[in-house]
Amino acid sequence: MVDAAIGGKNGVDLGHLKNQIGVINPPIMTIIDPAFLKTLPQQHLVNGSIEMFKHGLISDRVYWKDMLNVTDYLTDTFNSLIYQSAIIKSDIVTMDPFEKGPRKALNYGHTAGHAIESFLMEHEEREAVLHGEAIAAGIVVESFLSVQYASLSMDAYQEIKDWYTSLNFTFSFTDDEVMEMIDLMKYDKKNTNGEIKFVLLETIGSFVTNQVVANEDILAAFKELKK
Ligand SMILES: [Zn+2]
């Protein structure tokens, strides 16, 4: 409702690599009816909400705060947050349909998050996760990097970390596993010449794109998931 339905991206995975092939074609019509949310288990409601939090982080501090106050996903208040999220995404993709600039911000949390998803798909002995769950972990990793490489304050980072902690996910990776994920990140289509380019936050509500980060800092950022 707030993400894949808007923006016309149609992608398929190639092996274990996420969204490697696809086209961008806007739909003729998109129908968003929150009544369908009643059919979803809580885990999937949480999963879907992660991209809404992401929308707040990249574009609107007030919206982020409103999302933090949500206690129930089946309310008129939450329905209006779905509407606002759809508008945030729609405004960005209208401005930049082919991801030359601002649309890249929608990948916040996804460079690390997609690597986590691909890694867990490749390692069948590890428990599978939902997309939003991996993106929440990716948001923590990339927010930690934002403190070092962009101007995100430690207080803002802590606020994001507290949100993540409240979700009770249990991600934990060894350094060797993170190195494997760093290799996976190089396949991300945003990246060229083997450099990994991150979207990072300057504040809650504003971002910078195309930030190159040292591997040792990515390793340190993944350690935040265990704390
Ligand atoms: Zn996503």
PDB file of C-alpha atoms and ligand atoms in Angstrom:
ATOM      1  CA  MET A   1       0.000   0.000   0.000  1.00  0.00           C
ATOM      2  CA  VAL A   2       2.724   2.485   0.904  1.00  0.00           C
ATOM      3  CA  ASP A   3       5.598   1.175  -1.169  1.00  0.00           C
ATOM      4  CA  ALA A   4       5.571  -1.368  -4.021  1.00  0.00           C
ATOM      5  CA  ALA A   5       2.088  -0.268  -5.140  1.00  0.00           C
ATOM      6  CA  ILE A   6       3.476   3.165  -6.002  1.00  0.00           C
ATOM      7  CA  GLY A   7       6.224   4.045  -8.468  1.00  0.00           C
ATOM      8  CA  GLY A   8       5.808   1.391 -11.153  1.00  0.00           C
ATOM      9  CA  LYS A   9       8.820  -0.776 -10.305  1.00  0.00           C
ATOM     10  CA  ASN A  10       8.434  -4.368 -11.470  1.00  0.00           C
ATOM     11  CA  GLY A  11      11.474  -6.406 -10.494  1.00  0.00           C
ATOM     12  CA  VAL A  12      12.466 -10.031 -10.177  1.00  0.00           C
ATOM     13  CA  ASP A  13      15.248 -11.657  -8.177  1.00  0.00           C
ATOM     14  CA  LEU A  14      18.085 -13.354 -10.027  1.00  0.00           C
ATOM     15  CA  GLY A  15      19.182 -16.375  -8.034  1.00  0.00           C
ATOM     16  CA  HIS A  16      19.592 -15.000  -4.540  1.00  0.00           C
ATOM     17  CA  LEU A  17      20.190 -11.428  -5.661  1.00  0.00           C
ATOM     18  CA  LYS A  18      17.256  -9.120  -5.081  1.00  0.00           C
ATOM     19  CA  ASN A  19      15.504  -7.188  -7.891  1.00  0.00           C
ATOM     20  CA  GLN A  20      18.228  -7.611 -10.508  1.00  0.00           C
ATOM     21  CA  ILE A  21      15.990  -7.427 -13.582  1.00  0.00           C
ATOM     22  CA  GLY A  22      12.909  -5.318 -14.164  1.00  0.00           C
ATOM     23  CA  VAL A  23      11.072  -2.443 -15.786  1.00  0.00           C
ATOM     24  CA  ILE A  24       9.592   0.807 -14.507  1.00  0.00           C
ATOM     25  CA  ASN A  25       5.995   1.105 -15.749  1.00  0.00           C
ATOM     26  CA  PRO A  26       3.394   3.079 -13.821  1.00  0.00           C
ATOM     27  CA  PRO A  27       0.115   1.216 -13.178  1.00  0.00           C
ATOM     28  CA  ILE A  28      -3.157   2.454 -14.718  1.00  0.00           C
ATOM     29  CA  MET A  29      -4.721   2.481 -11.274  1.00  0.00           C
ATOM     30  CA  THR A  30      -3.771   1.605  -7.706  1.00  0.00           C
ATOM     31  CA  ILE A  31      -6.455   0.796  -5.151  1.00  0.00           C
ATOM     32  CA  ILE A  32      -5.435   1.097  -1.504  1.00  0.00           C
ATOM     33  CA  ASP A  33      -8.020  -0.189   0.964  1.00  0.00           C
ATOM     34  CA  PRO A  34      -6.865  -0.542   4.584  1.00  0.00           C
ATOM     35  CA  ALA A  35      -9.797  -2.912   5.244  1.00  0.00           C
ATOM     36  CA  PHE A  36      -7.544  -5.649   3.840  1.00  0.00           C
ATOM     37  CA  LEU A  37      -5.082  -5.100   6.713  1.00  0.00           C
ATOM     38  CA  LYS A  38      -7.514  -6.970   8.977  1.00  0.00           C
ATOM     39  CA  THR A  39      -6.561 -10.146   7.094  1.00  0.00           C
ATOM     40  CA  LEU A  40      -2.869  -9.859   8.042  1.00  0.00           C
ATOM     41  CA  PRO A  41      -1.108 -11.296  11.100  1.00  0.00           C
ATOM     42  CA  GLN A  42       0.631  -8.775  13.386  1.00  0.00           C
ATOM     43  CA  GLN A  43       4.110  -9.773  12.130  1.00  0.00           C
ATOM     44  CA  HIS A  44       3.149  -8.702   8.600  1.00  0.00           C
ATOM     45  CA  LEU A  45       1.623  -5.425   9.800  1.00  0.00           C
ATOM     46  CA  VAL A  46       4.915  -4.620  11.540  1.00  0.00           C
ATOM     47  CA  ASN A  47       6.787  -5.733   8.404  1.00  0.00           C
ATOM     48  CA  GLY A  48       4.796  -3.345   6.222  1.00  0.00           C
ATOM     49  CA  SER A  49       5.162  -0.454   8.661  1.00  0.00           C
ATOM     50  CA  ILE A  50       8.983  -0.410   8.323  1.00  0.00           C
ATOM     51  CA  GLU A  51       8.868   1.371   4.941  1.00  0.00           C
ATOM     52  CA  MET A  52       6.549   3.968   6.511  1.00  0.00           C
ATOM     53  CA  PHE A  53       9.153   4.684   9.197  1.00  0.00           C
ATOM     54  CA  LYS A  54      11.711   4.914   6.385  1.00  0.00           C
ATOM     55  CA  HIS A  55       9.568   7.527   4.622  1.00  0.00           C
ATOM     56  CA  GLY A  56       9.664   9.619   7.807  1.00  0.00           C
ATOM     57  CA  LEU A  57      13.425   9.226   8.188  1.00  0.00           C
ATOM     58  CA  ILE A  58      14.214  10.420   4.667  1.00  0.00           C
ATOM     59  CA  SER A  59      11.663  13.195   4.339  1.00  0.00           C
ATOM     60  CA  ASP A  60       9.604  14.201   7.355  1.00  0.00           C
ATOM     61  CA  ARG A  61      10.588  14.328  11.028  1.00  0.00           C
ATOM     62  CA  VAL A  62       7.004  14.999  12.157  1.00  0.00           C
ATOM     63  CA  TYR A  63       5.781  11.946  10.259  1.00  0.00           C
ATOM     64  CA  TRP A  64       8.535   9.823  11.895  1.00  0.00           C
ATOM     65  CA  LYS A  65       7.365  11.004  15.342  1.00  0.00           C
ATOM     66  CA  ASP A  66       3.730  10.256  14.450  1.00  0.00           C
ATOM     67  CA  MET A  67       4.766   6.734  13.402  1.00  0.00           C
ATOM     68  CA  LEU A  68       6.601   6.223  16.718  1.00  0.00           C
ATOM     69  CA  ASN A  69       3.329   6.946  18.531  1.00  0.00           C
ATOM     70  CA  VAL A  70       1.382   4.217  16.693  1.00  0.00           C
ATOM     71  CA  THR A  71       0.153   1.444  18.992  1.00  0.00           C
ATOM     72  CA  ASP A  72      -2.547  -0.075  16.774  1.00  0.00           C
ATOM     73  CA  TYR A  73      -2.451  -0.693  13.015  1.00  0.00           C
ATOM     74  CA  LEU A  74      -6.205  -0.991  12.565  1.00  0.00           C
ATOM     75  CA  THR A  75      -7.323   2.552  13.339  1.00  0.00           C
ATOM     76  CA  ASP A  76      -8.378   5.664  11.415  1.00  0.00           C
ATOM     77  CA  THR A  77      -5.208   7.361  12.691  1.00  0.00           C
ATOM     78  CA  PHE A  78      -3.073   4.658  11.113  1.00  0.00           C
ATOM     79  CA  ASN A  79      -5.133   4.816   7.900  1.00  0.00           C
ATOM     80  CA  SER A  80      -4.287   8.496   7.622  1.00  0.00           C
ATOM     81  CA  LEU A  81      -0.583   7.641   8.117  1.00  0.00           C
ATOM     82  CA  ILE A  82      -0.897   5.137   5.240  1.00  0.00           C
ATOM     83  CA  TYR A  83      -2.349   7.918   3.089  1.00  0.00           C
ATOM     84  CA  GLN A  84       0.494  10.284   4.051  1.00  0.00           C
ATOM     85  CA  SER A  85       3.078   7.594   3.313  1.00  0.00           C
ATOM     86  CA  ALA A  86       1.592   6.953  -0.128  1.00  0.00           C
ATOM     87  CA  ILE A  87       1.830  10.713  -0.800  1.00  0.00           C
ATOM     88  CA  ILE A  88       5.491  10.847   0.359  1.00  0.00           C
ATOM     89  CA  LYS A  89       6.414   8.000  -1.978  1.00  0.00           C
ATOM     90  CA  SER A  90       4.301   9.333  -4.843  1.00  0.00           C
ATOM     91  CA  ASP A  91       5.866  12.829  -4.572  1.00  0.00           C
ATOM     92  CA  ILE A  92       9.382  11.359  -4.729  1.00  0.00           C
ATOM     93  CA  VAL A  93       8.743   9.037  -7.692  1.00  0.00           C
ATOM     94  CA  THR A  94       6.869  11.760  -9.613  1.00  0.00           C
ATOM     95  CA  MET A  95       9.875  14.049  -9.170  1.00  0.00           C
ATOM     96  CA  ASP A  96      12.354  11.349 -10.238  1.00  0.00           C
ATOM     97  CA  PRO A  97      10.682   8.330 -11.914  1.00  0.00           C
ATOM     98  CA  PHE A  98      13.918   6.737 -13.167  1.00  0.00           C
ATOM     99  CA  GLU A  99      15.986   7.113 -10.001  1.00  0.00           C
ATOM    100  CA  LYS A 100      18.547   9.615 -11.213  1.00  0.00           C
ATOM    101  CA  GLY A 101      18.550  11.557  -7.934  1.00  0.00           C
ATOM    102  CA  PRO A 102      16.031  11.916  -5.083  1.00  0.00           C
ATOM    103  CA  ARG A 103      14.344   8.542  -5.687  1.00  0.00           C
ATOM    104  CA  LYS A 104      17.582   6.926  -4.468  1.00  0.00           C
ATOM    105  CA  ALA A 105      16.571   8.050  -0.970  1.00  0.00           C
ATOM    106  CA  LEU A 106      13.855   5.383  -0.986  1.00  0.00           C
ATOM    107  CA  ASN A 107      16.714   2.873  -0.831  1.00  0.00           C
ATOM    108  CA  TYR A 108      17.546   4.056   2.683  1.00  0.00           C
ATOM    109  CA  GLY A 109      18.250   0.958   4.787  1.00  0.00           C
ATOM    110  CA  HIS A 110      18.131  -1.200   1.666  1.00  0.00           C
ATOM    111  CA  THR A 111      21.838  -1.452   0.762  1.00  0.00           C
ATOM    112  CA  ALA A 112      22.540  -3.294   4.022  1.00  0.00           C
ATOM    113  CA  GLY A 113      18.988  -4.682   4.240  1.00  0.00           C
ATOM    114  CA  HIS A 114      19.016  -6.357   0.813  1.00  0.00           C
ATOM    115  CA  ALA A 115      22.430  -7.858   1.625  1.00  0.00           C
ATOM    116  CA  ILE A 116      20.971  -9.325   4.829  1.00  0.00           C
ATOM    117  CA  GLU A 117      18.036 -10.774   2.870  1.00  0.00           C
ATOM    118  CA  SER A 118      20.289 -12.238   0.171  1.00  0.00           C
ATOM    119  CA  PHE A 119      22.700 -13.634   2.779  1.00  0.00           C
ATOM    120  CA  LEU A 120      19.890 -15.325   4.719  1.00  0.00           C
ATOM    121  CA  MET A 121      18.419 -16.746   1.479  1.00  0.00           C
ATOM    122  CA  GLU A 122      21.800 -18.219   0.565  1.00  0.00           C
ATOM    123  CA  HIS A 123      22.232 -19.774   4.006  1.00  0.00           C
ATOM    124  CA  GLU A 124      19.248 -22.043   4.296  1.00  0.00           C
ATOM    125  CA  GLU A 125      20.241 -23.131   7.801  1.00  0.00           C
ATOM    126  CA  ARG A 126      19.541 -19.570   8.963  1.00  0.00           C
ATOM    127  CA  GLU A 127      16.016 -18.442   9.740  1.00  0.00           C
ATOM    128  CA  ALA A 128      14.353 -16.524   6.882  1.00  0.00           C
ATOM    129  CA  VAL A 129      13.162 -12.968   7.509  1.00  0.00           C
ATOM    130  CA  LEU A 130      10.522 -10.716   5.996  1.00  0.00           C
ATOM    131  CA  HIS A 131      11.643  -7.799   3.808  1.00  0.00           C
ATOM    132  CA  GLY A 132      10.707  -5.115   6.342  1.00  0.00           C
ATOM    133  CA  GLU A 133      12.550  -6.920   9.144  1.00  0.00           C
ATOM    134  CA  ALA A 134      15.787  -6.934   7.137  1.00  0.00           C
ATOM    135  CA  ILE A 135      15.245  -3.280   6.193  1.00  0.00           C
ATOM    136  CA  ALA A 136      14.800  -2.308   9.857  1.00  0.00           C
ATOM    137  CA  ALA A 137      18.230  -3.848  10.564  1.00  0.00           C
ATOM    138  CA  GLY A 138      19.596  -2.107   7.454  1.00  0.00           C
ATOM    139  CA  ILE A 139      18.227   1.206   8.754  1.00  0.00           C
ATOM    140  CA  VAL A 140      20.175   0.776  12.019  1.00  0.00           C
ATOM    141  CA  VAL A 141      23.394  -0.076  10.124  1.00  0.00           C
ATOM    142  CA  GLU A 142      23.001   2.884   7.775  1.00  0.00           C
ATOM    143  CA  SER A 143      21.975   5.270  10.568  1.00  0.00           C
ATOM    144  CA  PHE A 144      25.132   4.351  12.492  1.00  0.00           C
ATOM    145  CA  LEU A 145      27.134   5.078   9.321  1.00  0.00           C
ATOM    146  CA  SER A 146      25.207   8.356   8.983  1.00  0.00           C
ATOM    147  CA  VAL A 147      26.689   9.556  12.291  1.00  0.00           C
ATOM    148  CA  GLN A 148      30.226   9.037  10.929  1.00  0.00           C
ATOM    149  CA  TYR A 149      29.777   9.960   7.262  1.00  0.00           C
ATOM    150  CA  ALA A 150      26.886  12.433   7.217  1.00  0.00           C
ATOM    151  CA  SER A 151      25.854  14.796   9.988  1.00  0.00           C
ATOM    152  CA  LEU A 152      23.302  12.642  11.842  1.00  0.00           C
ATOM    153  CA  SER A 153      23.481  13.433  15.566  1.00  0.00           C
ATOM    154  CA  MET A 154      24.105  10.716  18.142  1.00  0.00           C
ATOM    155  CA  ASP A 155      20.751  11.628  19.766  1.00  0.00           C
ATOM    156  CA  ALA A 156      18.916  11.063  16.484  1.00  0.00           C
ATOM    157  CA  TYR A 157      20.772   7.768  16.032  1.00  0.00           C
ATOM    158  CA  GLN A 158      19.745   6.687  19.526  1.00  0.00           C
ATOM    159  CA  GLU A 159      16.111   7.467  18.729  1.00  0.00           C
ATOM    160  CA  ILE A 160      16.324   5.213  15.644  1.00  0.00           C
ATOM    161  CA  LYS A 161      18.145   2.522  17.635  1.00  0.00           C
ATOM    162  CA  ASP A 162      15.473   2.626  20.378  1.00  0.00           C
ATOM    163  CA  TRP A 163      12.754   2.129  17.741  1.00  0.00           C
ATOM    164  CA  TYR A 164      14.657  -0.869  16.355  1.00  0.00           C
ATOM    165  CA  THR A 165      15.158  -2.339  19.846  1.00  0.00           C
ATOM    166  CA  SER A 166      11.417  -2.066  20.487  1.00  0.00           C
ATOM    167  CA  LEU A 167      10.779  -4.320  17.468  1.00  0.00           C
ATOM    168  CA  ASN A 168      12.572  -7.233  19.204  1.00  0.00           C
ATOM    169  CA  PHE A 169      14.275  -8.620  16.096  1.00  0.00           C
ATOM    170  CA  THR A 170      17.273 -10.842  16.762  1.00  0.00           C
ATOM    171  CA  PHE A 171      19.832 -10.158  14.052  1.00  0.00           C
ATOM    172  CA  SER A 172      23.410 -11.148  14.818  1.00  0.00           C
ATOM    173  CA  PHE A 173      26.254 -11.643  12.347  1.00  0.00           C
ATOM    174  CA  THR A 174      29.943 -12.527  12.651  1.00  0.00           C
ATOM    175  CA  ASP A 175      32.587 -10.384  10.923  1.00  0.00           C
ATOM    176  CA  ASP A 176      33.068 -13.112   8.290  1.00  0.00           C
ATOM    177  CA  GLU A 177      29.346 -13.066   7.565  1.00  0.00           C
ATOM    178  CA  VAL A 178      29.360  -9.271   7.259  1.00  0.00           C
ATOM    179  CA  MET A 179      32.288  -9.500   4.818  1.00  0.00           C
ATOM    180  CA  GLU A 180      30.164 -11.896   2.742  1.00  0.00           C
ATOM    181  CA  MET A 181      27.344  -9.343   2.822  1.00  0.00           C
ATOM    182  CA  ILE A 182      29.721  -6.542   1.782  1.00  0.00           C
ATOM    183  CA  ASP A 183      30.466  -8.620  -1.338  1.00  0.00           C
ATOM    184  CA  LEU A 184      26.718  -8.953  -1.949  1.00  0.00           C
ATOM    185  CA  MET A 185      26.263  -5.171  -1.628  1.00  0.00           C
ATOM    186  CA  LYS A 186      28.562  -4.694  -4.621  1.00  0.00           C
ATOM    187  CA  TYR A 187      25.877  -6.294  -6.830  1.00  0.00           C
ATOM    188  CA  ASP A 188      23.384  -3.643  -5.801  1.00  0.00           C
ATOM    189  CA  LYS A 189      22.334  -1.824  -8.953  1.00  0.00           C
ATOM    190  CA  LYS A 190      23.010   1.592  -7.417  1.00  0.00           C
ATOM    191  CA  ASN A 191      26.702   0.769  -7.309  1.00  0.00           C
ATOM    192  CA  THR A 192      29.347   1.106  -9.985  1.00  0.00           C
ATOM    193  CA  ASN A 193      33.001  -0.003 -10.230  1.00  0.00           C
ATOM    194  CA  GLY A 194      32.724  -2.236  -7.148  1.00  0.00           C
ATOM    195  CA  GLU A 195      32.181   0.785  -4.879  1.00  0.00           C
ATOM    196  CA  ILE A 196      29.258   0.571  -2.456  1.00  0.00           C
ATOM    197  CA  LYS A 197      27.237   3.773  -2.407  1.00  0.00           C
ATOM    198  CA  PHE A 198      24.956   4.461   0.522  1.00  0.00           C
ATOM    199  CA  VAL A 199      22.098   6.860   1.057  1.00  0.00           C
ATOM    200  CA  LEU A 200      22.774   8.392   4.484  1.00  0.00           C
ATOM    201  CA  LEU A 201      20.811  10.677   6.780  1.00  0.00           C
ATOM    202  CA  GLU A 202      21.946  14.227   7.564  1.00  0.00           C
ATOM    203  CA  THR A 203      19.076  14.650  10.018  1.00  0.00           C
ATOM    204  CA  ILE A 204      15.834  12.791  10.603  1.00  0.00           C
ATOM    205  CA  GLY A 205      14.010  14.121   7.547  1.00  0.00           C
ATOM    206  CA  SER A 206      16.940  14.821   5.186  1.00  0.00           C
ATOM    207  CA  PHE A 207      19.446  12.676   3.309  1.00  0.00           C
ATOM    208  CA  VAL A 208      22.554  12.604   1.108  1.00  0.00           C
ATOM    209  CA  THR A 209      23.113  10.061  -1.686  1.00  0.00           C
ATOM    210  CA  ASN A 210      26.194   8.340  -3.162  1.00  0.00           C
ATOM    211  CA  GLN A 211      28.238   8.072   0.052  1.00  0.00           C
ATOM    212  CA  VAL A 212      31.186   5.658  -0.117  1.00  0.00           C
ATOM    213  CA  VAL A 213      31.977   3.961   3.200  1.00  0.00           C
ATOM    214  CA  ALA A 214      35.015   1.952   4.405  1.00  0.00           C
ATOM    215  CA  ASN A 215      34.522  -1.775   5.016  1.00  0.00           C
ATOM    216  CA  GLU A 216      35.733  -1.545   8.626  1.00  0.00           C
ATOM    217  CA  ASP A 217      33.010   0.995   9.360  1.00  0.00           C
ATOM    218  CA  ILE A 218      30.374  -1.320   7.853  1.00  0.00           C
ATOM    219  CA  LEU A 219      31.691  -4.089  10.149  1.00  0.00           C
ATOM    220  CA  ALA A 220      31.406  -1.789  13.171  1.00  0.00           C
ATOM    221  CA  ALA A 221      27.891  -0.702  12.157  1.00  0.00           C
ATOM    222  CA  PHE A 222      26.648  -4.317  11.952  1.00  0.00           C
ATOM    223  CA  LYS A 223      27.827  -4.845  15.554  1.00  0.00           C
ATOM    224  CA  GLU A 224      25.165  -2.319  16.592  1.00  0.00           C
ATOM    225  CA  LEU A 225      22.486  -4.919  15.781  1.00  0.00           C
ATOM    226  CA  LYS A 226      23.632  -7.117  18.665  1.00  0.00           C
ATOM    227  CA  LYS A 227      23.719  -4.386  21.331  1.00  0.00           C
TER     228      LYS A 227
HETATM  229 ZN    ZN B   1      11.810  -2.078   0.700  1.00  0.00          ZN
END
